[in-house]
Short mmCIF file of C-alpha atoms and ligand atoms in Angstrom, two decimals:
data_model
loop_
_atom_site.label_atom_id
_atom_site.label_comp_id
_atom_site.label_asym_id
_atom_site.label_seq_id
_atom_site.Cartn_x
_atom_site.Cartn_y
_atom_site.Cartn_z
CA MET A 25 11.53 -5.66 -27.66
CA ARG A 26 12.56 -2.35 -26.05
CA ARG A 27 16.20 -1.85 -25.08
CA ILE A 28 17.19 0.61 -22.35
CA GLU A 29 20.90 1.06 -21.60
CA VAL A 30 22.23 1.60 -18.07
CA ARG A 31 25.67 3.17 -17.65
CA SER A 32 27.58 1.85 -14.65
CA ALA A 33 31.21 2.02 -13.48
CA ALA A 34 31.57 -1.66 -14.43
CA GLY A 35 30.29 -1.03 -17.98
CA THR A 36 26.97 -0.47 -19.71
CA TYR A 37 24.28 -3.12 -19.45
CA PRO A 38 20.98 -3.48 -21.31
CA ILE A 39 17.47 -3.83 -19.97
CA MET A 40 15.52 -5.90 -22.50
CA LEU A 41 11.82 -5.25 -21.99
CA GLY A 42 9.03 -6.94 -23.88
CA ALA A 43 6.41 -9.66 -24.03
CA ASP A 44 8.63 -12.35 -25.50
CA VAL A 45 12.02 -12.02 -23.82
CA PHE A 46 12.32 -15.38 -22.05
CA THR A 47 12.02 -17.47 -25.21
CA GLN A 48 15.10 -15.59 -26.43
CA ALA A 49 17.04 -15.84 -23.15
CA GLY A 50 19.64 -18.18 -24.67
CA SER A 51 20.43 -16.02 -27.70
CA LEU A 52 20.43 -12.84 -25.58
CA VAL A 53 23.01 -14.39 -23.23
CA LEU A 54 25.13 -15.44 -26.25
CA GLU A 55 24.95 -11.81 -27.45
CA LEU A 56 26.40 -10.72 -24.11
CA GLY A 57 29.54 -12.67 -25.05
CA PHE A 58 29.06 -15.90 -23.09
CA ARG A 59 30.14 -18.93 -25.13
CA ARG A 60 28.31 -22.23 -25.67
CA GLY A 61 29.37 -24.67 -22.97
CA THR A 62 29.40 -21.96 -20.27
CA LYS A 63 27.81 -23.22 -17.08
CA VAL A 64 24.66 -21.32 -16.14
CA THR A 65 22.97 -21.67 -12.76
CA ILE A 66 19.41 -20.39 -12.60
CA ILE A 67 18.57 -19.32 -9.04
CA THR A 68 14.85 -19.07 -8.43
CA ASP A 69 12.22 -19.68 -5.73
CA ASP A 70 9.82 -22.60 -5.36
CA THR A 71 6.77 -20.63 -6.56
CA VAL A 72 8.46 -19.31 -9.69
CA ALA A 73 10.04 -22.72 -10.42
CA SER A 74 6.55 -24.18 -10.87
CA LEU A 75 5.36 -21.52 -13.35
CA PRO A 76 5.53 -22.27 -17.10
CA PHE A 77 7.98 -19.50 -17.97
CA ALA A 78 10.68 -21.05 -15.72
CA ASP A 79 10.84 -23.93 -18.15
CA THR A 80 10.89 -21.52 -21.10
CA VAL A 81 14.03 -19.84 -19.74
CA LEU A 82 15.74 -23.16 -19.02
CA THR A 83 14.90 -24.60 -22.44
CA SER A 84 16.08 -21.48 -24.22
CA LEU A 85 19.44 -21.59 -22.39
CA ASP A 86 19.81 -25.35 -23.04
CA GLU A 87 19.04 -24.94 -26.74
CA ALA A 88 21.62 -22.17 -27.01
CA GLY A 89 24.26 -24.67 -25.82
CA PHE A 90 24.70 -23.64 -22.18
CA VAL A 91 25.20 -26.27 -19.48
CA THR A 92 22.49 -25.53 -16.97
CA GLN A 93 21.28 -26.32 -13.47
CA THR A 94 18.51 -24.77 -11.36
CA LEU A 95 18.84 -24.02 -7.64
CA THR A 96 15.61 -23.26 -5.80
CA VAL A 97 15.05 -21.42 -2.50
CA PRO A 98 11.80 -21.08 -0.55
CA ALA A 99 9.72 -18.06 -1.65
CA GLY A 100 9.70 -15.09 0.72
CA ASP A 101 12.00 -12.54 2.34
CA SER A 102 13.31 -15.01 4.93
CA SER A 103 15.38 -16.50 2.08
CA LYS A 104 17.47 -13.31 1.99
CA SER A 105 19.78 -14.79 4.64
CA MET A 106 23.42 -15.78 5.04
CA ASP A 107 22.36 -19.42 5.59
CA MET A 108 20.64 -19.43 2.22
CA ALA A 109 23.61 -17.75 0.56
CA ILE A 110 25.92 -20.46 1.94
CA ASP A 111 23.62 -23.21 0.59
CA LEU A 112 23.77 -21.53 -2.80
CA TYR A 113 27.59 -21.16 -2.75
CA ARG A 114 27.78 -24.91 -2.13
CA GLY A 115 25.35 -25.59 -4.97
CA LEU A 116 27.52 -23.53 -7.31
CA LEU A 117 30.69 -25.28 -6.18
CA LYS A 118 29.17 -28.73 -6.58
CA PHE A 119 28.21 -27.88 -10.16
CA GLY A 120 31.80 -26.73 -10.81
CA MET A 121 30.92 -23.08 -11.46
CA ARG A 122 34.05 -21.05 -12.36
CA ARG A 123 34.62 -17.31 -12.61
CA SER A 124 33.77 -17.38 -16.33
CA ASP A 125 30.33 -18.92 -15.65
CA LEU A 126 26.99 -17.20 -15.11
CA VAL A 127 24.19 -16.94 -12.56
CA VAL A 128 20.68 -16.07 -13.72
CA ALA A 129 18.37 -14.65 -11.02
CA LEU A 130 14.85 -15.68 -12.10
CA GLY A 131 12.22 -14.26 -9.77
CA GLY A 132 11.14 -11.24 -7.77
CA GLY A 133 13.20 -8.90 -5.64
CA VAL A 134 14.04 -11.58 -3.10
CA VAL A 135 15.68 -13.84 -5.67
CA GLY A 136 17.33 -10.88 -7.41
CA ASP A 137 18.84 -9.52 -4.18
CA LEU A 138 19.93 -12.94 -2.90
CA ALA A 139 21.27 -14.38 -6.16
CA GLY A 140 22.99 -11.06 -6.93
CA PHE A 141 24.65 -11.14 -3.51
CA VAL A 142 25.81 -14.72 -4.08
CA ALA A 143 27.15 -13.80 -7.53
CA ALA A 144 28.93 -10.75 -6.09
CA THR A 145 30.76 -12.84 -3.49
CA TYR A 146 31.19 -16.37 -4.94
CA LEU A 147 34.85 -16.72 -6.03
CA ARG A 148 35.02 -12.93 -5.33
CA GLY A 149 32.46 -12.28 -8.03
CA ILE A 150 30.99 -14.02 -11.07
CA ALA A 151 28.67 -12.58 -13.70
CA PHE A 152 24.92 -12.53 -13.20
CA VAL A 153 21.85 -11.66 -15.22
CA GLN A 154 18.63 -10.41 -13.67
CA ALA A 155 15.45 -12.04 -15.03
CA PRO A 156 12.77 -10.24 -12.97
CA THR A 157 9.32 -11.83 -12.75
CA THR A 158 7.40 -9.45 -10.45
CA LEU A 159 6.18 -5.92 -11.06
CA LEU A 160 8.14 -4.79 -8.02
CA ALA A 161 11.32 -6.14 -9.59
CA HIS A 162 11.25 -3.36 -12.24
CA ASP A 163 12.93 -1.56 -9.34
CA SER A 164 15.03 -4.26 -7.66
CA SER A 165 16.60 -5.68 -10.83
CA ILE A 166 18.14 -2.35 -11.86
CA GLY A 167 20.93 -0.42 -10.21
CA GLY A 168 23.04 -3.20 -8.73
CA LYS A 169 21.94 -3.15 -5.09
CA VAL A 170 22.19 -6.78 -3.96
CA GLY A 171 22.07 -8.10 -0.43
CA ILE A 172 20.59 -10.02 2.44
CA ASN A 173 18.81 -9.15 5.69
CA LEU A 174 20.01 -9.51 9.27
CA PRO A 175 17.64 -10.05 12.20
CA GLU A 176 18.57 -6.46 13.18
CA GLY A 177 17.40 -4.88 9.93
CA LYS A 178 16.74 -5.13 6.18
CA ASN A 179 19.52 -5.27 3.58
CA LEU A 180 22.25 -4.67 6.13
CA VAL A 181 24.79 -6.82 4.26
CA GLY A 182 25.32 -6.45 0.54
CA ALA A 183 27.11 -4.83 -2.35
CA PHE A 184 26.69 -2.63 -5.35
CA TYR A 185 27.10 -5.22 -8.08
CA PRO A 186 25.45 -4.51 -11.43
CA PRO A 187 24.05 -7.34 -13.55
CA ARG A 188 25.31 -8.02 -17.09
CA ALA A 189 21.74 -7.58 -18.36
CA VAL A 190 18.15 -7.36 -17.19
CA LEU A 191 15.81 -9.65 -19.15
CA TYR A 192 12.30 -8.48 -18.29
CA ASP A 193 9.52 -10.53 -19.86
CA LEU A 194 6.19 -8.80 -19.27
CA SER A 195 4.20 -11.94 -20.07
CA ALA A 196 5.46 -13.44 -16.76
CA LEU A 197 3.58 -10.75 -14.85
CA ARG A 198 0.19 -12.14 -15.79
CA TYR A 199 0.76 -15.00 -13.32
CA LEU A 200 1.06 -12.59 -10.39
CA PRO A 201 -1.69 -12.77 -7.75
CA VAL A 202 -3.47 -9.40 -7.39
CA ARG A 203 -1.78 -8.76 -4.05
CA GLN A 204 1.66 -9.09 -5.63
CA TRP A 205 0.62 -6.85 -8.52
CA THR A 206 -0.54 -4.18 -6.07
CA ASN A 207 2.63 -4.61 -4.03
CA GLY A 208 4.71 -3.74 -7.10
CA MET A 209 2.59 -0.68 -7.88
CA ALA A 210 3.97 0.97 -4.73
CA GLU A 211 7.41 1.30 -6.37
CA VAL A 212 5.90 2.41 -9.71
CA ILE A 213 4.03 5.18 -7.86
CA LYS A 214 7.24 5.97 -5.96
CA HIS A 215 9.07 6.53 -9.25
CA GLY A 216 6.32 8.97 -10.29
CA ILE A 217 6.67 10.86 -6.99
CA ILE A 218 10.45 11.06 -7.40
CA ALA A 219 10.72 12.43 -10.90
CA ASN A 220 7.78 11.86 -13.22
CA PRO A 221 4.65 13.92 -12.45
CA GLU A 222 3.08 12.81 -15.75
CA LEU A 223 3.39 9.14 -14.81
CA PHE A 224 1.89 9.98 -11.41
CA ALA A 225 -1.03 11.87 -13.01
CA ASN A 226 -1.70 8.95 -15.38
CA LEU A 227 -1.89 6.58 -12.41
CA GLU A 228 -4.29 8.96 -10.65
CA ALA A 229 -6.49 9.17 -13.73
CA LYS A 230 -6.45 5.42 -14.37
CA PRO A 231 -5.34 3.31 -11.43
CA LEU A 232 -3.65 0.09 -12.52
CA THR A 233 -5.36 -2.35 -10.18
CA GLU A 234 -4.50 -5.40 -12.23
CA CYS A 235 -1.95 -6.42 -14.82
CA PRO A 236 -2.90 -4.86 -18.19
CA LEU A 237 -1.94 -6.24 -21.58
CA PRO A 238 1.77 -5.83 -22.42
CA ASP A 239 1.10 -3.04 -24.96
CA THR A 240 -0.48 -0.89 -22.24
CA LEU A 241 1.96 -1.93 -19.55
CA GLU A 242 5.20 -1.47 -21.46
CA PRO A 243 5.23 2.36 -21.73
CA ILE A 244 4.18 2.77 -18.09
CA LEU A 245 6.86 0.40 -16.89
CA ALA A 246 9.43 1.98 -19.21
CA ALA A 247 8.65 5.39 -17.66
CA ALA A 248 9.11 4.05 -14.12
CA ILE A 249 12.29 2.23 -15.13
CA GLN A 250 13.69 5.38 -16.74
CA VAL A 251 13.36 7.26 -13.43
CA LYS A 252 15.36 4.53 -11.70
CA VAL A 253 17.95 4.41 -14.50
CA ASP A 254 18.47 8.19 -14.46
CA VAL A 255 19.00 8.20 -10.70
CA VAL A 256 21.40 5.25 -10.53
CA GLN A 257 23.40 6.56 -13.47
CA ALA A 258 23.81 9.87 -11.65
CA ASP A 259 24.94 8.27 -8.37
CA GLU A 260 25.53 4.53 -8.61
CA ARG A 261 26.92 4.04 -5.08
CA GLU A 262 24.45 6.24 -3.25
CA SER A 263 26.71 9.04 -2.15
CA GLY A 264 23.89 11.57 -2.61
CA ARG A 265 21.16 11.72 -5.27
CA ARG A 266 20.41 7.97 -5.15
CA GLN A 267 18.99 8.38 -1.64
CA VAL A 268 15.81 9.77 -3.23
CA LEU A 269 14.97 6.18 -4.27
CA ASN A 270 14.56 5.50 -0.57
CA VAL A 271 11.48 7.68 -0.14
CA GLY A 272 9.06 5.75 2.08
CA HIS A 273 11.76 3.24 3.00
CA THR A 274 13.25 4.73 6.18
CA ILE A 275 10.04 4.00 8.07
CA GLY A 276 8.75 1.40 5.58
CA HIS A 277 11.66 -1.01 6.03
CA ALA A 278 11.12 -0.94 9.81
CA ILE A 279 7.40 -1.65 9.36
CA GLU A 280 8.14 -4.45 6.88
CA GLN A 281 10.56 -6.15 9.24
CA ARG A 282 8.39 -5.57 12.31
CA SER A 283 5.49 -7.31 10.49
CA HIS A 284 7.78 -10.36 10.18
CA TYR A 285 7.30 -10.01 6.42
CA GLN A 286 3.55 -10.51 6.65
CA LEU A 287 3.48 -7.19 4.80
CA GLY A 288 5.07 -7.24 1.36
CA HIS A 289 7.88 -4.78 0.62
CA GLY A 290 5.61 -2.55 -1.49
CA GLU A 291 2.83 -2.65 1.10
CA ALA A 292 5.19 -1.56 3.87
CA ILE A 293 6.71 1.12 1.63
CA SER A 294 3.22 2.42 0.87
CA ILE A 295 2.61 2.98 4.61
CA GLY A 296 6.13 4.40 4.87
CA MET A 297 5.41 6.85 2.03
CA VAL A 298 2.24 8.03 3.80
CA LEU A 299 4.10 8.60 7.08
CA GLU A 300 7.05 10.29 5.36
CA THR A 301 4.60 12.46 3.42
CA LYS A 302 3.19 13.55 6.80
CA LEU A 303 6.70 14.20 8.07
CA ALA A 304 7.34 16.38 5.01
CA GLN A 305 4.12 18.28 5.75
CA ALA A 306 5.07 18.70 9.41
CA ARG A 307 8.31 20.31 8.21
CA ASN A 308 6.40 22.59 5.81
CA LEU A 309 8.13 21.00 2.84
CA LEU A 310 5.03 19.72 1.07
CA ALA A 311 1.68 21.34 0.27
CA GLN A 312 -1.41 19.67 1.71
CA ALA A 313 -2.90 19.21 -1.78
CA ASP A 314 0.15 17.19 -2.90
CA ALA A 315 0.13 15.16 0.31
CA LEU A 316 -3.52 14.26 -0.31
CA ARG A 317 -2.71 13.23 -3.90
CA ILE A 318 0.00 10.85 -2.68
CA VAL A 319 -2.24 9.15 -0.13
CA SER A 320 -5.17 8.98 -2.59
CA VAL A 321 -3.21 7.38 -5.42
CA LEU A 322 -1.85 4.70 -3.08
CA GLU A 323 -5.37 4.00 -1.78
CA ALA A 324 -6.78 3.93 -5.31
CA HIS A 325 -4.37 1.11 -6.09
CA GLY A 326 -5.52 -0.88 -3.08
CA LEU A 327 -2.31 -0.29 -1.11
CA PRO A 328 -2.37 -0.01 2.68
CA VAL A 329 -2.07 3.55 4.00
CA ARG A 330 -2.93 3.13 7.69
CA THR A 331 -0.32 3.10 10.41
CA PRO A 332 0.03 -0.41 11.85
CA ALA A 333 -0.61 -1.07 15.53
CA ASP A 334 3.10 -1.19 16.49
CA GLU A 335 4.27 1.21 19.17
CA PHE A 336 6.92 3.64 17.94
CA SER A 337 9.36 2.18 20.47
CA GLU A 338 9.15 -1.13 18.55
CA LEU A 339 10.24 0.57 15.32
CA ARG A 340 12.79 3.04 16.60
CA GLY A 341 15.74 0.63 16.74
CA LEU A 342 14.93 -0.67 13.25
CA ILE A 343 14.81 2.87 11.85
CA ASP A 344 18.04 3.68 13.65
CA VAL A 345 20.07 1.08 11.70
CA ASP A 346 19.08 2.57 8.32
CA LYS A 347 22.21 2.91 6.18
CA LYS A 348 21.48 6.52 5.21
CA HIS A 349 21.94 8.02 8.68
CA GLY A 350 25.30 9.68 9.28
CA SER A 351 24.91 10.73 12.91
CA ALA A 352 22.45 10.68 15.80
CA LEU A 353 20.11 12.66 13.55
CA TRP A 354 18.23 10.70 10.92
CA THR A 355 18.34 11.04 7.13
CA PHE A 356 15.08 10.86 5.19
CA ALA A 357 14.16 11.24 1.54
CA LEU A 358 11.00 13.36 1.70
CA PRO A 359 8.55 14.30 -1.06
CA VAL A 360 8.51 18.07 -1.62
CA ALA A 361 6.24 18.05 -4.70
CA ILE A 362 4.77 15.50 -7.08
CA GLY A 363 7.91 14.73 -9.07
CA ASP A 364 10.44 15.98 -6.53
CA VAL A 365 12.04 14.36 -3.49
CA ARG A 366 14.61 16.01 -1.21
CA VAL A 367 17.09 14.38 1.15
CA VAL A 368 17.15 15.89 4.66
CA SER A 369 19.73 14.80 7.21
CA ASP A 370 18.72 16.65 10.36
CA VAL A 371 15.61 14.77 11.43
CA ARG A 372 15.26 14.26 15.16
CA PRO A 373 13.75 10.89 16.14
CA GLU A 374 11.20 12.80 18.27
CA GLU A 375 9.82 14.50 15.13
CA VAL A 376 9.20 11.12 13.54
CA GLU A 377 7.69 9.80 16.73
CA ALA A 378 5.26 12.76 16.87
CA VAL A 379 4.08 12.12 13.29
CA TYR A 380 3.84 8.38 13.94
CA VAL A 381 1.89 8.68 17.19
CA GLN A 382 -0.54 11.16 15.64
CA SER A 383 -1.14 8.84 12.66
CA LEU A 384 -1.52 5.84 14.92
CA ARG A 385 -4.19 7.65 16.96
CA ALA A 386 -6.00 8.66 13.77
CA ALA A 387 -5.87 5.04 12.53
CA VAL A 388 -7.32 3.76 15.81
CA ARG A 389 -10.09 6.43 15.68
CA CYS A 390 -10.92 5.37 12.11
CA GLN A 391 -11.16 1.74 13.12
CA GLY A 392 -13.45 2.74 15.99
CA HIS A 393 -15.78 4.48 13.53
CA LYS A 394 -15.90 1.39 11.36
CA LEU A 395 -16.82 -0.83 14.27
CA THR A 396 -19.69 1.35 15.46
N1 NAD B 21 17.78 -4.24 -4.84
C1 NAD B 21 16.90 -3.27 -4.93
O1 NAD B 21 17.16 -2.19 -5.47
C2 NAD B 21 15.51 -3.52 -4.40
C3 NAD B 21 14.47 -2.65 -4.78
C4 NAD B 21 13.20 -2.92 -4.30
C5 NAD B 21 12.95 -4.03 -3.50
N2 NAD B 21 13.99 -4.84 -3.18
C6 NAD B 21 13.75 -6.06 -2.39
O2 NAD B 21 12.87 -6.88 -3.16
C7 NAD B 21 12.14 -7.74 -2.28
C8 NAD B 21 10.68 -7.73 -2.66
O3 NAD B 21 10.55 -8.16 -3.99
P1 NAD B 21 9.18 -8.80 -4.51
O4 NAD B 21 8.04 -8.01 -4.05
O5 NAD B 21 9.37 -9.09 -5.95
O6 NAD B 21 9.09 -10.11 -3.62
P2 NAD B 21 9.35 -11.67 -3.94
O7 NAD B 21 10.58 -11.85 -4.70
O8 NAD B 21 9.24 -12.33 -2.62
O9 NAD B 21 8.12 -12.06 -4.86
C9 NAD B 21 6.83 -11.98 -4.31
C10 NAD B 21 6.08 -13.33 -4.47
O10 NAD B 21 5.69 -13.48 -5.82
C11 NAD B 21 6.08 -14.77 -6.31
N3 NAD B 21 6.29 -14.59 -7.74
C12 NAD B 21 7.38 -14.11 -8.38
N4 NAD B 21 7.14 -14.00 -9.69
C13 NAD B 21 5.88 -14.44 -9.89
C14 NAD B 21 5.05 -14.54 -11.05
N5 NAD B 21 5.44 -14.12 -12.25
N6 NAD B 21 3.79 -15.06 -10.89
C15 NAD B 21 3.35 -15.45 -9.66
N7 NAD B 21 4.09 -15.35 -8.53
C16 NAD B 21 5.33 -14.84 -8.66
C17 NAD B 21 7.29 -15.12 -5.49
O11 NAD B 21 7.49 -16.49 -5.45
C18 NAD B 21 6.91 -14.55 -4.12
O12 NAD B 21 6.09 -15.45 -3.44
C19 NAD B 21 12.39 -7.23 -0.87
O13 NAD B 21 13.30 -8.07 -0.23
C20 NAD B 21 13.01 -5.86 -1.10
O14 NAD B 21 13.88 -5.49 -0.04
C21 NAD B 21 15.25 -4.61 -3.62
O1 LIG B 22 17.87 1.28 -5.58
C1 LIG B 22 17.81 1.97 -4.55
O2 LIG B 22 18.73 2.71 -4.22
C2 LIG B 22 16.63 1.91 -3.68
O3 LIG B 22 16.63 2.50 -2.61
C3 LIG B 22 15.47 1.11 -4.16
C4 LIG B 22 14.55 0.61 -3.06
O4 LIG B 22 13.26 0.47 -3.63
C5 LIG B 22 14.93 -0.77 -2.54
O5 LIG B 22 13.96 -1.23 -1.64
C6 LIG B 22 16.32 -0.94 -1.96
O6 LIG B 22 16.57 -2.30 -1.69
C7 LIG B 22 16.53 -0.21 -0.67
O7 LIG B 22 17.87 -0.22 -0.40
P1 LIG B 22 18.48 0.08 1.01
O8 LIG B 22 19.87 0.51 0.69
O9 LIG B 22 17.65 1.13 1.67
O10 LIG B 22 18.45 -1.18 1.79
ZN1 ZN B 23 11.94 -0.59 -2.31
#
């Protein structure tokens, strides 16, 4: 089992990464200092609850002497809501959860963000452990961003609230449908674009279109995780450097929400990365060869790269509520090389619209070719 430490203002926490982490969940939680008899609520979703490893985690915690319950929410981004958070608070209260007790978020980014938000706010904050089960969650489980969506935009309510540990069992990933695997690759590729050109080149040379065996996967995932760890350690509360993790997200979040979550987070961010790559090119920040490499590697992984049919006017308001903007001008994290992303805070909405409209026209032309 590989151990990666994350320094945070609230203390250092470990990421335990390996193929046999969940069977040891109970002893790992004891090692964190929680005593036998502590109440542990596992928060998960209804898909994950039915997979064999959910039982493995529960059994391991029971055998270690914890008093457990499981609370289940429907799978999907619509569970990242205040209504769902309130249901969960009540579930915790009913079970008698105190400040010394523990929440375990077992699932993908939706469960991690929601359960983390509930843990951050229940009784003004109780401890939680992230137990990510999707590839995408190599990103969401680290760094302490927790939150819920509003109808007006993604992740508009939340906190920076680091977990006590991240227990990442790679054997859970073999249950992922291909679409979910691919969805997660968007954030792995993103981490390469941000700060690891070697990781990016490896993905170009050998696209990971399905879940490989843990021995192959572990070093790749560890490299992507290390990019995230380095960034959040440098700027935990996103006052500057951390904004680079948002490459592809300023437009991608709007596209994700506008699709009513028919597009997965990684799928929307893939389209967002393509459009933001074009914005970087339009500003002469990125060479054409690098722009082509970004689009090609996303395509090679089966990720969507075409602009959806939405009019820009339908996205503008959603982009406008992005938390990074400081004024009427927009803030974007733009790729400037493979392995380097720069934050720019003087983007006029009209510039984005021009790039978007041009890409939309190109996408429609392409479709026309296919039909004829
Ligand atoms: N907090 C952060 O830093 C951060 C970072 C990236 C993304 N996010 C958020 O994460 C969310 C997306 O996360 P996600 O893509 O993991 O989505 P998700 O949590 O909805 O999981 C995707 C689907 O896979 C299923 N699933 C989970 N584990 C599985 C497994 N092992 N086998 C089979 N099916 C499994 C889930 O039930 C769900 O249907 C978005 O809400 C996004 O905003 C947060
Ligand atoms: O950890 C971060 O910081 C990120 O930006 C990671 C993103 O992949 C993630 O989607 C995050 O939830 C976006 O946060 P937001 O603050 O833009 O809502
Ligand atoms: Zn993301």
